[in-house]
Amino acid sequence: KQMVDREYLGGIPDMTAAQQDEVVLNGVAGISLLGAESYATELTALAERDPNPNVRAAADRARRGSQ
């Protein structure tokens, strides 16, 4: 869950916004592979409120793919 937690990632020293985006995108990809059902809350939050449109789109695809 930490890979898709912007607050947690923001606390990592020297991590840039671009690096955070990459980690979150990889986290969403992993969630998709493992089964998104147990991460529905996290995916919904990312799909609706993440500042990066690529993350929002990936989370939405993962969320819809689990339905």
XYZ file of N, CA, C and O in Angstrom:
268
model
N 0.826 -1.203 0.000
C 0.000 0.000 0.000
C 0.859 1.252 0.000
O 0.418 2.296 -0.443
N 2.079 1.150 0.500
C 2.935 2.336 0.556
C 3.294 2.845 -0.834
O 3.513 4.034 -1.008
N 3.324 1.943 -1.822
C 3.688 2.372 -3.174
C 2.641 3.287 -3.806
O 2.953 3.991 -4.759
N 1.437 3.260 -3.313
C 0.397 4.124 -3.866
C -0.047 5.187 -2.863
O -1.072 5.833 -3.054
N 0.746 5.383 -1.824
C 0.435 6.345 -0.766
C 1.289 7.596 -0.961
O 2.460 7.632 -0.598
N 0.704 8.631 -1.544
C 1.435 9.874 -1.818
C 1.985 10.509 -0.539
O 3.078 11.070 -0.558
N 1.243 10.436 0.535
C 1.711 11.027 1.793
C 2.982 10.319 2.268
O 3.951 10.962 2.666
N 2.973 9.006 2.213
C 4.156 8.244 2.602
C 5.337 8.582 1.685
O 6.447 8.840 2.147
N 5.094 8.575 0.390
C 6.170 8.849 -0.566
C 6.714 10.268 -0.409
O 7.907 10.499 -0.599
N 5.850 11.190 -0.050
C 6.283 12.568 0.157
C 7.244 12.720 1.317
O 7.995 13.691 1.397
N 7.257 11.763 2.212
C 8.149 11.808 3.362
C 9.524 11.207 3.101
O 10.385 11.217 3.975
N 9.734 10.694 1.903
C 11.036 10.110 1.572
C 11.956 11.233 1.097
O 11.661 11.904 0.104
N 13.054 11.437 1.802
C 13.961 12.534 1.445
C 14.496 12.385 0.015
O 14.787 11.284 -0.440
N 14.578 13.513 -0.659
C 15.168 13.609 -2.001
C 14.384 12.903 -3.098
O 14.887 12.761 -4.211
N 13.182 12.430 -2.834
C 12.380 11.819 -3.886
C 11.642 12.932 -4.625
O 10.919 13.722 -4.024
N 11.840 12.990 -5.922
C 11.204 14.025 -6.734
C 9.754 13.652 -7.039
O 9.357 12.488 -6.880
N 9.001 14.627 -7.506
C 7.613 14.376 -7.895
C 7.547 13.355 -9.025
O 6.671 12.486 -9.038
N 8.486 13.437 -9.969
C 8.509 12.482 -11.079
C 8.783 11.065 -10.575
O 8.189 10.093 -11.060
N 9.660 10.942 -9.603
C 9.940 9.629 -9.021
C 8.720 9.101 -8.273
O 8.412 7.906 -8.352
N 8.023 9.985 -7.572
C 6.794 9.579 -6.891
C 5.783 9.062 -7.905
O 5.149 8.026 -7.692
N 5.623 9.789 -9.014
C 4.689 9.355 -10.054
C 5.046 7.961 -10.548
O 4.167 7.107 -10.716
N 6.321 7.724 -10.786
C 6.775 6.424 -11.289
C 6.480 5.311 -10.283
O 6.016 4.233 -10.648
N 6.731 5.576 -9.013
C 6.459 4.578 -7.972
C 4.961 4.284 -7.910
O 4.552 3.117 -7.852
N 4.144 5.322 -7.941
C 2.693 5.124 -7.865
C 2.197 4.348 -9.088
O 1.390 3.413 -8.959
N 2.689 4.700 -10.265
C 2.280 3.978 -11.478
C 2.678 2.504 -11.389
O 1.905 1.618 -11.766
N 3.865 2.219 -10.892
C 4.287 0.831 -10.725
C 3.443 0.130 -9.661
O 3.136 -1.059 -9.795
N 3.089 0.853 -8.621
C 2.217 0.287 -7.596
C 0.851 -0.081 -8.149
O 0.318 -1.151 -7.849
N 0.296 0.786 -8.975
C -1.002 0.514 -9.597
C -0.888 -0.705 -10.509
O -1.772 -1.579 -10.512
N 0.199 -0.801 -11.259
C 0.399 -1.963 -12.139
C 0.469 -3.245 -11.318
O -0.118 -4.268 -11.690
N 1.175 -3.192 -10.200
C 1.261 -4.364 -9.336
C -0.076 -4.756 -8.756
O -0.422 -5.944 -8.695
N -0.841 -3.764 -8.343
C -2.178 -4.026 -7.810
C -3.037 -4.705 -8.869
O -3.767 -5.650 -8.576
N -2.916 -4.258 -10.111
C -3.692 -4.862 -11.204
C -3.354 -6.334 -11.368
O -4.235 -7.163 -11.587
N -2.070 -6.638 -11.268
C -1.634 -8.028 -11.436
C -2.054 -8.914 -10.270
O -2.354 -10.091 -10.455
N -2.064 -8.348 -9.072
C -2.371 -9.133 -7.878
C -3.865 -9.269 -7.607
O -4.272 -10.135 -6.852
N -4.642 -8.401 -8.195
C -6.080 -8.410 -7.938
C -6.491 -7.144 -7.229
O -6.184 -6.952 -6.056
N -7.134 -6.268 -7.943
C -7.429 -4.929 -7.462
C -8.548 -4.878 -6.432
O -8.730 -3.853 -5.781
N -9.286 -5.969 -6.263
C -10.459 -5.922 -5.386
C -10.115 -5.450 -3.974
O -10.836 -4.670 -3.376
N -8.998 -5.920 -3.438
C -8.653 -5.566 -2.060
C -8.075 -4.159 -1.942
O -7.845 -3.681 -0.838
N -7.845 -3.508 -3.070
C -7.312 -2.144 -3.071
C -8.309 -1.153 -3.668
O -7.919 -0.097 -4.152
N -9.572 -1.491 -3.631
C -10.595 -0.646 -4.259
C -10.582 0.777 -3.710
O -10.706 1.743 -4.471
N -10.418 0.932 -2.407
C -10.422 2.269 -1.800
C -9.259 3.098 -2.314
O -9.434 4.259 -2.698
N -8.071 2.503 -2.352
C -6.886 3.215 -2.813
C -7.002 3.575 -4.294
O -6.667 4.688 -4.711
N -7.477 2.636 -5.097
C -7.614 2.899 -6.536
C -8.648 3.988 -6.805
O -8.444 4.834 -7.681
N -9.741 3.973 -6.066
C -10.763 5.007 -6.241
C -10.194 6.378 -5.903
O -10.394 7.343 -6.650
N -9.465 6.469 -4.797
C -8.869 7.752 -4.412
C -7.888 8.235 -5.474
O -7.896 9.416 -5.847
N -7.051 7.343 -5.974
C -6.093 7.740 -7.022
C -6.823 8.147 -8.299
O -6.472 9.152 -8.924
N -7.813 7.373 -8.699
C -8.537 7.654 -9.940
C -9.278 8.984 -9.885
O -9.423 9.668 -10.901
N -9.722 9.364 -8.707
C -10.519 10.586 -8.582
C -9.717 11.819 -8.191
O -10.106 12.932 -8.543
N -8.582 11.630 -7.468
C -7.937 12.814 -6.900
C -6.427 12.944 -7.113
O -5.842 13.918 -6.671
N -5.783 11.972 -7.742
C -4.337 12.099 -7.888
C -4.009 13.286 -8.792
O -4.722 13.538 -9.772
N -2.930 14.016 -8.476
C -2.582 15.185 -9.293
C -2.069 14.835 -10.690
O -2.122 15.673 -11.587
N -1.619 13.602 -10.892
C -1.068 13.218 -12.190
C -2.143 12.528 -13.025
O -2.693 11.500 -12.621
N -2.439 13.056 -14.216
C -3.489 12.449 -15.037
C -3.166 11.023 -15.479
O -4.072 10.208 -15.657
N -1.889 10.701 -15.642
C -1.521 9.328 -16.015
C -1.825 8.355 -14.880
O -2.270 7.230 -15.117
N -1.581 8.785 -13.656
C -1.901 7.955 -12.491
C -3.412 7.794 -12.375
O -3.910 6.687 -12.134
N -4.154 8.887 -12.557
C -5.618 8.799 -12.488
C -6.144 7.797 -13.512
O -6.993 6.960 -13.202
N -5.627 7.873 -14.732
C -6.089 6.967 -15.792
C -5.720 5.518 -15.491
O -6.538 4.614 -15.666
N -4.501 5.284 -15.035
C -4.067 3.917 -14.723
C -4.891 3.331 -13.582
O -5.301 2.166 -13.634
N -5.144 4.138 -12.557
C -5.945 3.664 -11.427
C -7.377 3.369 -11.863
O -7.966 2.381 -11.429
N -7.913 4.194 -12.731
C -9.272 3.969 -13.217
C -9.336 2.683 -14.033
O -10.261 1.883 -13.871
N -8.343 2.457 -14.895
C -8.308 1.211 -15.678
C -8.208 -0.004 -14.752
O -8.903 -1.004 -14.953
N -7.338 0.073 -13.750
C -7.183 -1.035 -12.807
C -8.476 -1.284 -12.035
O -8.878 -2.427 -11.832
N -9.114 -0.215 -11.646
C -10.362 -0.324 -10.886
C -11.447 -0.953 -11.737
O -12.165 -1.849 -11.297
N -11.576 -0.505 -12.966
C -12.613 -1.055 -13.861
C -12.305 -2.499 -14.264
O -13.206 -3.296 -14.443
N -11.011 -2.815 -14.355
C -10.619 -4.164 -14.715
C -10.943 -5.188 -13.649
O -11.055 -6.378 -13.924
N -11.129 -4.729 -12.421
C -11.407 -5.648 -11.316
C -12.901 -5.879 -11.107
O -13.291 -6.659 -10.271
N -13.724 -5.183 -11.863
C -15.175 -5.301 -11.669
C -15.729 -6.469 -12.445
O -15.240 -6.937 -13.390
